[in-house]
Coordinates of C-alpha atoms in Angstrom, one line a residue:
M45 CA 28.4 -39.5 9.8
N46 CA 25.8 -37.7 11.8
T47 CA 26.8 -37.9 15.4
W48 CA 23.7 -36.3 16.8
R49 CA 25.6 -33.4 18.5
S50 CA 23.3 -31.2 20.5
G51 CA 24.9 -28.0 19.2
G52 CA 26.0 -26.5 15.9
F53 CA 22.7 -25.7 14.3
R54 CA 21.9 -22.2 13.3
E55 CA 18.2 -22.4 14.0
R56 CA 16.3 -24.7 16.3
N57 CA 12.6 -25.2 17.1
W58 CA 11.8 -25.2 20.8
L59 CA 8.8 -27.4 21.5
R60 CA 6.9 -24.5 23.1
H61 CA 3.5 -25.6 22.1
A62 CA 3.9 -29.4 22.2
A63 CA 2.1 -29.6 25.5
I64 CA -1.1 -28.5 24.0
T65 CA -1.1 -30.9 21.1
S66 CA -2.5 -33.9 23.1
A67 CA -5.2 -31.9 24.7
A68 CA -6.3 -30.2 21.5
L69 CA -6.5 -33.4 19.5
Q70 CA -8.4 -35.2 22.3
F71 CA -10.9 -32.4 22.5
A72 CA -11.3 -32.3 18.7
F73 CA -11.9 -36.0 18.4
A74 CA -14.2 -36.2 21.4
T75 CA -16.5 -33.7 19.7
A76 CA -16.7 -35.5 16.3
T77 CA -20.0 -37.3 16.0
L78 CA -21.4 -39.6 13.3
G79 CA -24.6 -37.5 13.3
G80 CA -23.0 -34.4 11.8
E81 CA -20.1 -32.1 11.7
K82 CA -19.0 -30.5 15.0
S83 CA -15.9 -28.6 16.0
L84 CA -14.6 -27.4 19.3
V85 CA -12.0 -24.6 19.4
V86 CA -9.5 -25.1 22.2
S87 CA -7.1 -22.3 23.3
A88 CA -4.2 -22.8 25.6
I89 CA -1.5 -20.6 27.1
V90 CA 1.9 -22.2 27.4
S91 CA 5.0 -20.8 29.0
A92 CA 8.0 -20.9 26.7
D93 CA 10.5 -20.3 29.4
H94 CA 11.2 -24.0 30.1
P95 CA 11.3 -26.0 26.9
V96 CA 11.2 -29.8 27.3
N97 CA 13.1 -30.6 24.1
R98 CA 14.6 -29.0 21.1
C99 CA 14.9 -30.2 17.5
V100 CA 15.4 -29.2 13.9
P101 CA 12.1 -30.2 12.3
T102 CA 13.6 -31.1 8.9
E103 CA 16.0 -33.4 10.6
A104 CA 13.7 -34.8 13.3
L105 CA 10.5 -35.9 11.6
G106 CA 11.3 -39.0 9.5
A107 CA 9.7 -42.1 7.9
G108 CA 10.7 -45.6 6.9
V109 CA 10.5 -47.8 3.9
D110 CA 10.1 -51.6 4.3
G111 CA 10.2 -54.9 2.4
H112 CA 7.0 -56.2 0.7
D113 CA 5.6 -59.0 -1.3
K114 CA 6.7 -60.1 -4.8
G115 CA 6.6 -57.3 -7.3
E116 CA 5.2 -54.7 -4.9
C117 CA 8.4 -52.6 -4.6
A118 CA 8.2 -51.8 -8.4
Q119 CA 4.6 -50.7 -7.9
M120 CA 5.2 -48.6 -4.8
F121 CA 8.5 -46.9 -5.6
T122 CA 7.9 -45.2 -8.9
D123 CA 9.3 -41.7 -9.5
K124 CA 5.7 -40.3 -9.4
N125 CA 5.0 -42.1 -6.1
I126 CA 8.3 -41.0 -4.5
A127 CA 7.5 -37.4 -5.4
E128 CA 4.1 -37.7 -3.8
M129 CA 5.7 -39.3 -0.7
L130 CA 8.2 -36.4 -0.4
S131 CA 5.4 -33.9 -0.7
A132 CA 4.2 -34.9 2.8
G133 CA 7.2 -33.0 4.2
L134 CA 8.9 -35.8 6.2
G135 CA 12.7 -35.6 6.3
P136 CA 15.2 -38.4 7.4
L137 CA 14.7 -42.0 6.3
T138 CA 15.1 -45.3 7.9
Y139 CA 15.3 -48.6 6.0
R140 CA 13.3 -51.4 7.7
L141 CA 14.3 -55.1 7.5
R142 CA 11.5 -57.5 7.0
T143 CA 13.7 -60.6 7.1
E144 CA 14.5 -60.2 10.8
L145 CA 10.7 -60.5 11.5
G146 CA 10.2 -63.4 9.2
C147 CA 12.8 -65.8 10.4
E148 CA 14.8 -65.4 7.2
V149 CA 18.3 -64.4 6.2
W150 CA 18.8 -61.4 4.0
H151 CA 20.8 -61.6 0.8
W152 CA 21.3 -57.8 0.7
N153 CA 23.4 -58.2 -2.4
P154 CA 22.3 -61.0 -4.8
R155 CA 26.0 -61.4 -5.6
G156 CA 27.9 -63.3 -2.9
T157 CA 29.5 -66.6 -1.8
W158 CA 28.3 -69.7 0.0
S159 CA 30.3 -71.5 2.6
D160 CA 29.6 -74.6 0.6
P161 CA 29.8 -73.4 -3.0
V162 CA 29.5 -76.8 -4.5
H163 CA 26.0 -77.4 -3.2
K164 CA 25.1 -73.7 -3.1
S165 CA 24.2 -74.0 0.6
G166 CA 25.5 -73.1 4.0
Y167 CA 26.2 -69.6 5.3
W168 CA 25.9 -66.8 2.9
T169 CA 28.1 -63.6 2.7
S170 CA 27.0 -61.0 0.2
D171 CA 29.7 -59.4 -2.0
D172 CA 31.0 -56.1 -0.6
S173 CA 32.8 -55.1 -3.8
L174 CA 31.2 -52.4 -6.0
G175 CA 29.4 -53.5 -9.1
A176 CA 26.0 -52.9 -10.7
P177 CA 23.6 -51.0 -8.4
I178 CA 21.5 -53.2 -6.1
N179 CA 17.9 -52.4 -7.0
L180 CA 16.2 -55.4 -5.4
S181 CA 17.0 -58.1 -2.8
Y182 CA 15.3 -61.0 -1.1
G183 CA 15.0 -63.0 2.1
Y184 CA 15.7 -66.7 2.2
R185 CA 13.8 -69.1 4.3
L186 CA 15.7 -71.1 7.0
P187 CA 15.2 -74.9 6.6
R188 CA 16.4 -75.4 10.2
R189 CA 13.6 -73.2 11.5
G190 CA 12.3 -73.7 15.0
N191 CA 9.5 -71.2 15.4
T192 CA 6.0 -72.0 14.2
I193 CA 5.0 -68.3 14.2
D194 CA 6.8 -65.3 12.7
Q195 CA 6.1 -61.6 12.6
A196 CA 6.1 -61.1 8.8
N197 CA 4.2 -63.2 6.3
D198 CA 3.7 -66.0 9.0
D199 CA 3.6 -68.7 6.3
G200 CA 6.4 -70.9 7.6
Y201 CA 6.5 -73.7 10.2
S202 CA 8.6 -75.4 12.8
R203 CA 10.7 -78.3 11.8
I204 CA 10.3 -79.7 15.3
A205 CA 6.7 -80.6 14.7
D206 CA 6.4 -81.0 10.9
G207 CA 6.3 -84.9 11.0
D208 CA 9.3 -85.2 8.7
P209 CA 12.1 -87.3 10.2
N210 CA 14.6 -85.9 7.8
S211 CA 14.2 -82.2 8.7
F212 CA 15.4 -80.7 12.0
W213 CA 15.7 -77.5 14.0
K214 CA 19.2 -76.3 14.9
S215 CA 20.1 -73.5 17.3
N216 CA 22.3 -70.6 16.3
P217 CA 26.0 -71.7 16.3
Y218 CA 27.1 -68.2 17.1
L219 CA 25.8 -68.7 20.6
D220 CA 28.1 -71.6 21.3
S221 CA 31.1 -71.0 23.6
H222 CA 33.4 -71.4 20.5
F223 CA 32.2 -67.9 19.4
T224 CA 31.1 -66.3 22.7
G225 CA 34.1 -67.4 24.8
E226 CA 31.7 -68.0 27.7
P227 CA 31.0 -71.3 29.6
D228 CA 28.8 -73.9 27.8
D229 CA 25.7 -73.1 30.0
A230 CA 25.9 -69.3 29.6
H231 CA 23.6 -69.4 26.6
A232 CA 21.4 -72.5 27.3
Q233 CA 19.0 -73.0 24.4
W234 CA 15.4 -73.9 24.7
V235 CA 12.3 -75.2 23.0
V236 CA 8.8 -74.3 24.3
I237 CA 5.7 -76.4 23.3
D238 CA 2.3 -74.7 23.5
F239 CA -0.6 -77.1 23.3
G240 CA -3.2 -74.3 23.3
D241 CA -4.9 -75.8 26.3
R242 CA -4.0 -78.0 29.2
K243 CA -2.9 -81.6 28.4
S244 CA -2.1 -84.5 30.7
I245 CA 1.7 -84.9 30.5
N246 CA 4.1 -87.4 32.0
A247 CA 6.4 -88.4 29.2
I248 CA 8.5 -87.1 26.4
R249 CA 10.5 -88.5 23.4
V250 CA 13.0 -86.1 21.8
H251 CA 14.3 -87.3 18.4
W252 CA 17.7 -85.7 18.6
G253 CA 19.7 -84.7 15.6
T254 CA 23.4 -83.8 15.8
P255 CA 24.7 -82.0 17.7
Y256 CA 22.6 -83.1 20.6
A257 CA 22.4 -81.9 24.2
A258 CA 24.4 -83.9 26.7
R259 CA 22.4 -82.2 29.5
Y260 CA 18.9 -81.0 29.4
R261 CA 15.8 -80.4 31.6
V262 CA 12.1 -80.6 31.0
D263 CA 10.0 -77.9 32.7
Y264 CA 6.4 -76.9 32.8
W265 CA 4.7 -73.5 33.3
P266 CA 2.2 -73.4 36.1
G267 CA 0.6 -70.1 35.1
D268 CA -1.2 -68.7 32.1
D269 CA 1.3 -67.7 29.3
P270 CA 5.1 -67.6 29.6
M271 CA 5.5 -66.1 26.2
H272 CA 3.6 -62.9 27.0
L273 CA 4.5 -61.8 30.5
H274 CA 2.8 -59.1 32.6
P275 CA 4.3 -57.3 35.7
D276 CA 1.8 -58.9 38.1
D277 CA 2.8 -62.4 37.0
D278 CA 5.1 -64.1 39.4
D279 CA 5.1 -67.6 37.9
D280 CA 8.3 -69.3 36.9
W281 CA 9.2 -72.6 35.1
L282 CA 9.1 -75.7 37.3
P283 CA 10.9 -78.9 36.6
F284 CA 9.1 -82.2 36.2
P285 CA 10.1 -84.5 39.0
Q286 CA 12.1 -86.8 36.7
G287 CA 12.8 -84.1 34.0
S288 CA 16.6 -83.5 34.6
I289 CA 18.7 -85.6 32.2
E290 CA 22.5 -85.9 32.6
N291 CA 25.1 -87.5 30.3
A292 CA 22.6 -87.9 27.5
R293 CA 23.7 -89.7 24.3
G294 CA 21.2 -88.5 21.8
G295 CA 18.8 -90.9 20.0
D296 CA 15.1 -91.0 20.7
Q297 CA 14.6 -92.6 24.1
L298 CA 11.1 -92.3 25.7
I299 CA 11.5 -90.6 29.1
R300 CA 9.0 -90.7 31.9
L301 CA 8.8 -87.2 33.5
A302 CA 6.6 -87.9 36.4
E303 CA 4.7 -90.9 38.0
R304 CA 1.5 -88.9 38.0
P305 CA 0.6 -86.7 34.9
R306 CA 0.6 -83.0 35.2
A307 CA -2.1 -80.9 33.5
V308 CA -0.1 -78.3 31.6
Q309 CA -0.3 -76.1 28.5
F310 CA 3.4 -75.0 28.2
V311 CA 6.4 -77.3 28.4
R312 CA 10.0 -76.2 28.0
I313 CA 13.1 -78.2 27.1
I314 CA 16.2 -76.3 28.2
M315 CA 19.6 -77.5 26.8
S316 CA 23.2 -77.1 27.7
N317 CA 26.5 -78.9 27.0
S318 CA 26.4 -79.6 23.2
S319 CA 27.9 -82.9 22.0
H320 CA 29.7 -80.9 19.3
T321 CA 29.1 -83.6 16.8
S322 CA 28.0 -83.3 13.2
A323 CA 26.4 -85.4 10.5
Q324 CA 27.3 -83.0 7.7
S325 CA 30.0 -84.0 5.2
G326 CA 31.9 -80.7 5.3
D327 CA 34.4 -79.4 7.7
D328 CA 32.5 -76.2 8.7
I329 CA 32.7 -76.0 12.5
R330 CA 29.4 -74.3 12.7
D331 CA 27.7 -77.6 11.7
S332 CA 28.8 -79.1 15.1
L333 CA 27.9 -76.1 17.3
G334 CA 24.6 -75.8 19.2
F335 CA 21.8 -78.3 19.4
A336 CA 19.6 -80.1 16.8
I337 CA 16.2 -81.7 17.3
R338 CA 14.3 -83.6 14.5
E339 CA 11.0 -84.1 16.2
I340 CA 9.4 -84.0 19.7
E341 CA 6.7 -86.2 21.0
L342 CA 5.1 -85.1 24.3
G343 CA 2.2 -86.7 26.1
K344 CA 1.1 -89.4 28.5
I345 CA 2.0 -93.0 29.3
D346 CA -1.3 -94.7 30.3
E347 CA -1.9 -97.5 32.8
R348 CA -1.1 -100.1 30.2
G349 CA 2.2 -98.5 29.3
R350 CA 1.1 -97.1 26.0
F351 CA 2.4 -93.6 25.0
H352 CA -0.1 -91.1 23.6
D353 CA 1.5 -88.1 21.9
H354 CA -0.4 -84.8 22.2
V355 CA 1.8 -82.9 19.7
R356 CA 0.2 -82.3 16.3
H357 CA 2.8 -82.9 13.6
A358 CA 2.3 -81.2 10.2
P359 CA 4.3 -79.0 7.8
D360 CA 1.8 -76.2 8.2
R361 CA 1.8 -73.3 10.6
H362 CA -2.0 -73.6 11.3
R363 CA -2.1 -77.4 11.7
Q364 CA 1.0 -78.1 13.9
T365 CA 1.3 -77.6 17.6
I366 CA 2.8 -74.2 18.3
I367 CA 6.6 -74.3 18.9
Y368 CA 8.8 -71.5 20.1
V369 CA 12.6 -71.7 20.1
S370 CA 15.5 -69.6 21.6
S371 CA 17.4 -69.2 18.3
T372 CA 17.7 -70.6 14.8
D373 CA 20.7 -71.6 12.6
P374 CA 21.0 -69.2 9.6
W375 CA 22.2 -72.1 7.4
H376 CA 20.2 -72.3 4.1
R377 CA 20.3 -73.1 0.4
A378 CA 19.9 -71.3 -2.9
E379 CA 16.5 -73.0 -3.3
D380 CA 15.2 -71.3 -0.1
L381 CA 14.7 -67.9 -1.8
D382 CA 11.4 -66.4 -0.7
P383 CA 9.9 -64.1 -3.4
S384 CA 7.3 -63.0 -0.9
T385 CA 10.0 -61.2 1.1
E386 CA 11.2 -58.6 -1.3
Q387 CA 13.4 -55.7 -0.1
P388 CA 14.0 -52.6 -2.1
G389 CA 17.7 -52.6 -3.0
L390 CA 20.1 -50.6 -0.9
D391 CA 21.4 -48.7 -3.8
F392 CA 18.0 -48.0 -5.2
V393 CA 16.9 -46.4 -1.8
L394 CA 20.1 -44.6 -0.9
R395 CA 20.6 -43.1 -4.4
S396 CA 17.0 -42.0 -4.6
K397 CA 15.3 -38.7 -3.6
L398 CA 13.8 -40.6 -0.6
T399 CA 16.8 -39.8 1.5
N400 CA 16.2 -36.0 1.2
N401 CA 20.0 -35.7 1.1
S402 CA 20.0 -36.6 4.8
P403 CA 21.8 -39.4 6.6
V404 CA 19.9 -42.7 6.6
L405 CA 19.4 -45.2 9.4
V406 CA 20.3 -48.6 8.0
P407 CA 19.9 -52.1 9.5
V408 CA 22.0 -55.2 9.4
G409 CA 20.7 -58.7 10.1
V410 CA 21.7 -60.2 13.5
L411 CA 19.2 -62.7 14.8
Y412 CA 19.0 -64.8 11.6
D413 CA 22.2 -63.7 9.9
T414 CA 26.0 -63.9 10.3
P415 CA 28.5 -61.3 11.5
D416 CA 30.4 -61.6 8.2
N417 CA 27.3 -60.8 6.1
A418 CA 26.5 -57.8 8.3
A419 CA 30.1 -56.5 8.1
A420 CA 30.1 -56.9 4.3
E421 CA 27.0 -54.8 4.1
V422 CA 28.5 -51.9 6.0
K423 CA 31.7 -52.1 4.1
Y424 CA 29.7 -51.9 0.9
L425 CA 27.8 -48.8 2.1
L426 CA 31.0 -47.1 3.2
R427 CA 32.6 -47.8 -0.2
R428 CA 29.6 -46.2 -1.8
N429 CA 30.2 -43.1 0.4
Y430 CA 26.6 -43.1 1.5
S431 CA 25.7 -40.8 4.4
L432 CA 24.7 -43.0 7.4
E433 CA 22.8 -41.9 10.4
G434 CA 23.7 -45.1 12.2
I435 CA 23.7 -48.9 11.9
E436 CA 20.7 -50.5 13.6
L437 CA 21.7 -54.0 14.7
G438 CA 18.7 -56.3 14.0
E439 CA 15.0 -55.6 14.5
E440 CA 12.6 -56.7 17.2
P441 CA 14.6 -59.5 18.9
D442 CA 12.2 -59.4 21.9
G443 CA 9.3 -60.1 19.5
Q444 CA 11.1 -63.2 18.3
W445 CA 11.4 -64.4 21.9
A446 CA 15.2 -64.1 22.0
S447 CA 16.6 -63.9 25.5
P448 CA 18.4 -60.7 26.3
E449 CA 21.7 -62.4 26.9
D450 CA 21.5 -64.4 23.6
Y451 CA 20.7 -61.3 21.6
A452 CA 23.3 -59.3 23.4
A453 CA 25.9 -62.0 22.5
L454 CA 24.9 -61.8 18.8
Y455 CA 24.9 -58.0 19.0
T456 CA 28.4 -58.0 20.5
G457 CA 29.8 -60.3 17.8
V458 CA 28.5 -58.0 15.1
A459 CA 29.4 -54.8 16.9
R460 CA 33.0 -55.9 17.5
L461 CA 33.4 -56.8 13.8
L462 CA 32.1 -53.5 12.6
A463 CA 34.2 -51.5 15.1
S464 CA 37.3 -53.4 13.8
F465 CA 37.2 -51.5 10.5
N466 CA 35.4 -48.3 11.4
T467 CA 35.3 -46.7 14.8
R468 CA 33.2 -43.8 13.7
L469 CA 30.1 -45.8 13.1
K470 CA 27.1 -45.2 15.3
L471 CA 25.8 -48.6 16.5
G472 CA 22.5 -49.2 18.3
G473 CA 19.1 -50.7 18.2
P474 CA 17.5 -53.1 18.7
S475 CA 14.1 -51.6 17.5
L476 CA 12.2 -53.1 20.4
Q477 CA 8.7 -54.3 19.7
N478 CA 5.9 -52.3 21.3
F479 CA 5.2 -53.4 24.9
E480 CA 3.0 -52.3 27.8
D481 CA 4.3 -51.0 31.1
E482 CA 7.5 -53.2 31.2
L483 CA 9.5 -55.3 28.8
L484 CA 9.8 -58.6 30.6
T485 CA 11.4 -61.9 30.2
W486 CA 11.9 -65.0 32.3
A487 CA 13.7 -64.3 35.6
D488 CA 17.4 -65.0 35.7
A489 CA 19.2 -66.5 38.8
S490 CA 19.0 -63.2 40.6
G491 CA 15.3 -62.8 39.9
N492 CA 15.8 -60.0 37.3
R493 CA 13.0 -60.1 34.7
S494 CA 13.9 -56.9 32.8
W495 CA 14.8 -57.7 29.2
M496 CA 16.4 -54.3 28.5
N497 CA 18.3 -54.1 31.7
R498 CA 19.9 -57.5 31.2
F499 CA 20.7 -56.7 27.6
L500 CA 22.5 -53.5 28.6
E501 CA 24.3 -55.2 31.5
Y502 CA 25.7 -57.8 29.0
I503 CA 26.9 -55.3 26.3
R504 CA 28.4 -53.0 29.0
G505 CA 30.4 -55.9 30.3
A506 CA 31.4 -56.8 26.8
K507 CA 32.5 -53.1 26.3
V508 CA 30.8 -52.7 22.9
R509 CA 29.1 -49.5 21.6
F510 CA 25.5 -48.7 22.2
D511 CA 25.1 -45.2 20.7
F512 CA 21.3 -45.0 20.3
L513 CA 18.2 -46.7 21.3
S514 CA 15.4 -47.6 18.8
F515 CA 12.0 -48.9 19.6
E516 CA 8.6 -49.1 18.0
F517 CA 5.2 -47.9 19.1
Y518 CA 2.0 -49.7 17.9
P519 CA -0.1 -49.6 21.0
F520 CA -3.5 -50.9 19.9
D521 CA -4.0 -54.5 18.7
N522 CA -7.8 -54.3 18.5
V523 CA -8.6 -52.3 15.4
C524 CA -12.2 -53.4 15.7
A525 CA -12.8 -51.5 18.9
D526 CA -14.0 -47.9 19.3
P527 CA -10.8 -45.9 18.7
A528 CA -11.9 -42.9 20.8
P529 CA -10.9 -44.4 24.2
H530 CA -7.7 -45.6 22.6
L531 CA -6.6 -42.2 21.4
L532 CA -7.0 -40.8 24.8
Q533 CA -4.4 -43.2 26.1
I534 CA -1.5 -42.3 23.7
P535 CA 0.6 -40.0 25.9
K536 CA 0.2 -42.2 28.9
R537 CA 1.1 -45.4 27.2
L538 CA 4.1 -43.9 25.4
G539 CA 5.2 -42.2 28.5
A540 CA 5.0 -45.5 30.5
M541 CA 7.1 -47.3 27.8
M542 CA 9.8 -44.6 27.9
A543 CA 9.8 -44.4 31.7
S544 CA 10.2 -48.1 31.9
L545 CA 13.2 -48.1 29.6
R546 CA 14.8 -45.3 31.7
R547 CA 14.4 -47.4 34.8
D548 CA 16.0 -50.3 33.0
G549 CA 19.1 -48.2 32.5
V550 CA 18.9 -46.8 29.0
P551 CA 21.1 -43.7 29.1
A552 CA 19.3 -40.4 28.7
D553 CA 22.3 -38.8 26.9
I554 CA 22.0 -41.0 23.8
P555 CA 19.4 -40.4 21.0
W556 CA 16.1 -42.2 21.5
L557 CA 14.6 -43.1 18.1
M558 CA 11.0 -44.2 17.6
S559 CA 12.0 -46.3 14.6
E560 CA 8.4 -47.1 13.7
Y561 CA 5.0 -45.8 14.9
G562 CA 1.5 -46.4 13.9
Y563 CA -2.0 -47.1 15.4
S564 CA -1.7 -50.9 15.2
V565 CA 0.3 -53.6 13.7
F566 CA -3.0 -54.9 12.2
G567 CA -4.7 -53.2 9.3
G568 CA -8.0 -51.5 10.1
R569 CA -10.1 -48.4 9.3
P570 CA -8.8 -46.2 12.2
E571 CA -5.4 -46.0 10.4
V572 CA -6.9 -44.5 7.2
D573 CA -9.6 -42.3 8.8
I574 CA -9.3 -39.3 11.0
E575 CA -8.2 -41.4 14.0
G576 CA -5.0 -42.3 12.2
A577 CA -4.2 -38.7 11.7
L578 CA -4.9 -37.9 15.3
F579 CA -2.8 -40.8 16.5
N580 CA 0.2 -39.8 14.4
A581 CA 0.1 -36.2 15.5
D582 CA -0.3 -37.0 19.1
A583 CA 2.4 -39.7 19.1
V584 CA 4.9 -37.4 17.5
G585 CA 4.1 -34.6 19.9
A586 CA 4.2 -36.8 23.0
F587 CA 7.5 -38.5 21.9
L588 CA 9.3 -35.2 21.4
M589 CA 7.9 -33.8 24.6
L590 CA 9.3 -36.9 26.5
G591 CA 12.8 -36.2 25.2
G592 CA 12.8 -38.3 22.0
A593 CA 15.1 -37.4 19.2
K594 CA 13.5 -38.7 16.0
P595 CA 10.2 -40.4 15.2
Y596 CA 9.9 -42.4 12.0
L597 CA 6.5 -42.9 10.5
Y598 CA 5.7 -46.4 9.3
G599 CA 3.6 -46.6 6.1
Y600 CA 5.5 -44.0 4.0
E601 CA 5.2 -45.9 0.7
P602 CA 1.8 -46.2 -1.0
N603 CA -0.1 -49.5 -0.3
Y604 CA -3.4 -51.3 -0.5
L605 CA -6.2 -51.7 1.9
Q606 CA -6.5 -55.0 3.8
D607 CA -8.9 -56.5 6.3
E608 CA -6.7 -58.5 8.6
L609 CA -9.1 -58.9 11.6
K610 CA -12.2 -59.2 9.4
C611 CA -13.9 -56.2 10.8
S612 CA -12.8 -53.2 8.7
W613 CA -10.4 -52.3 5.9
G614 CA -7.3 -50.2 6.4
N615 CA -3.5 -50.2 6.5
L616 CA -0.6 -48.2 7.8
M617 CA -0.2 -45.8 4.9
M618 CA -0.4 -42.2 3.8
L619 CA -1.2 -43.0 0.2
Q620 CA -3.4 -45.6 -1.3
L621 CA -2.5 -47.5 -4.5
H622 CA -5.2 -48.0 -7.1
P623 CA -5.4 -51.6 -8.4
K624 CA -6.1 -50.6 -12.0
N625 CA -4.1 -47.4 -12.6
D626 CA -1.3 -45.3 -11.2
R627 CA -3.5 -42.9 -9.3
L628 CA -2.9 -42.3 -5.6
N629 CA -5.4 -41.4 -3.0
R630 CA -4.1 -39.1 -0.2
L631 CA -5.3 -40.4 3.2
S632 CA -5.6 -38.8 6.6
A633 CA -2.0 -39.7 7.6
Y634 CA -0.8 -37.7 4.6
S635 CA -2.8 -34.7 5.8
A636 CA -1.4 -35.1 9.3
A637 CA 2.2 -35.3 8.1
Q638 CA 1.8 -32.1 6.1
L639 CA 0.2 -30.4 9.0
I640 CA 3.0 -31.4 11.4
T641 CA 5.9 -30.8 9.0
K642 CA 4.7 -27.7 7.2
E643 CA 2.7 -25.8 9.9
W644 CA 3.2 -26.9 13.5
M645 CA 6.9 -27.6 13.3
Q646 CA 8.1 -24.7 11.2
P647 CA 11.0 -22.8 12.9
V648 CA 9.9 -19.8 15.0
S649 CA 11.8 -16.7 13.9
A650 CA 11.0 -14.5 16.9
T651 CA 11.2 -15.3 20.6
R652 CA 7.8 -15.1 22.2
K653 CA 7.1 -15.0 25.9
R654 CA 3.8 -16.6 25.3
A655 CA 2.0 -18.1 22.3
A656 CA -1.6 -19.0 21.8
R657 CA -2.8 -21.5 19.3
D658 CA -6.3 -22.5 18.2
F659 CA -7.0 -26.0 16.9
S660 CA -10.1 -27.3 15.4
C661 CA -10.7 -30.5 13.5
N662 CA -13.8 -31.5 11.5
R663 CA -14.7 -35.0 10.6
R664 CA -16.8 -35.2 7.5
T665 CA -18.9 -38.3 7.6
D666 CA -19.7 -38.1 3.8
E667 CA -15.9 -38.6 3.1
A668 CA -14.7 -40.9 5.8
T669 CA -11.0 -40.8 5.0
I670 CA -10.7 -37.0 4.7
V671 CA -9.6 -35.0 7.6
A672 CA -9.6 -31.2 7.5
C673 CA -7.6 -29.6 10.3
R674 CA -7.1 -25.9 10.6
H675 CA -4.2 -24.5 12.5
R676 CA -3.8 -20.8 13.2
L677 CA -1.0 -18.9 15.0
C678 CA -2.5 -16.0 16.9
R679 CA -0.5 -12.8 17.1
A680 CA 1.3 -12.5 20.4
P681 CA 3.5 -9.9 21.9
T682 CA 7.2 -10.3 21.1
R683 CA 10.1 -9.1 23.2

């Protein structure tokens, strides 16, 4: 295990010149014009007496590999392609988990057991015994899904608004008091309905499944958007005048919420006190924990007493009313295998040259998985004697709209189980999604809206390990806009994120990992042109200057161009696959990686009082994806 000790290395690279990286890149880009080739040489003198950080370049500059669509792993991870990936000079590896973004459960080992083996359904635990190497694995869709939208393929839908009376959403049973040991209302579950615009609302009909909520309340949001909060928003959920329901008995009773309709866009149903009943034939207690809803009708009772439902019901992500939920039951069936969520096998990755013989940061599923399946994965990795950098618990829970207390409870359950058989494991996460200024959630009873602060308070109270922080940096959603103003914002935006996390209480004495970084989560031309190279270089320099430990590039494996926002073609990638042969095109991100790893970040053998570096970057408009950057170390007196 790598414990991230601050000492013990023979040779370290002080970030003497990191402060000039941002300025040099900004000047270089600002002078590039479409009319011709320009260059501006920038010189800077930096004092080396007060380094802001220290690192070993071969151990600090990493990259990640992720899951992809059906058949793509075999195309991407050939021996030839892996050799080309390694030639970029990046060192440590992180394995990314697509299932946690796609509302799916991960069968990390195709061999395993079902909680209901007769019907090949229920809760899955992959086999932790050693057998044939795992070269490929898949995600499985969750038939009790609640969210309309996901952050992966986004091709699923909510069962709450699918129009099928036989389907239902169910919350995660591991948030019930049976597993958490907390009061029933400590992890109240919720459903949010987003109409897209304001509708006239005064009545609701919830078609309850089992278990149902014995107590629930119906609220509305008076402001703009409760799912994407900003620091200057001070709105909060307000209850409908007749929206508090006590001693409920399930069923599908129509309830009048107010005498006069409210014009609202967002409505929330918040549930506590599960009935702990089950309609399932088995004796698995998880079937009776949490809450289940088959369908929701929400609308207006008119003057004649007729109810008009404003919810659009369809088994289609684009045709149904948007639904958000607090959690989802990881129950599923063998038939729910999703070939479009293909993960490279753990053995394939960890036995390959991709690791660079360095410890690997490996994830376990948390939000859409079970503690037993996570524990089995780690036991398997330990039996294989793989070198592990740490175990990342889940991925982007904030982006899945999980409350900090709910995710902390799931994190705690997994962390305790892992610690029960190995106390040396480094546990952390949760690979926070990119955010601006502050990571916010709905206020708790004390008015605290900080997602990370409340998460940390919970796990500290639970006395479980939090050995490292991981977060992602994708600052620019609009890949259609002029990238020049965006690039100038990189240090400020990254600095604001990290300063906010420090204020939230993230310890400064644990490693901070930028587990993914890239220009945008959407594909566009800036990522494959010079702007992508400039972004990557500046993001790495800014992160290390701000005290970060390891940045991991996203887009390590070769990939194809795509036009997600219908304005330009691009993708997060260093190498471009050819659709008709095995050739690879080296893109600007590849050149940037080589520049950073093989020139800028080479260990300095002599101590210098001062160092001067000249930078110049030329953009050649006749070859838009080629960036030629020259870096020269000027001679300086040594002492």
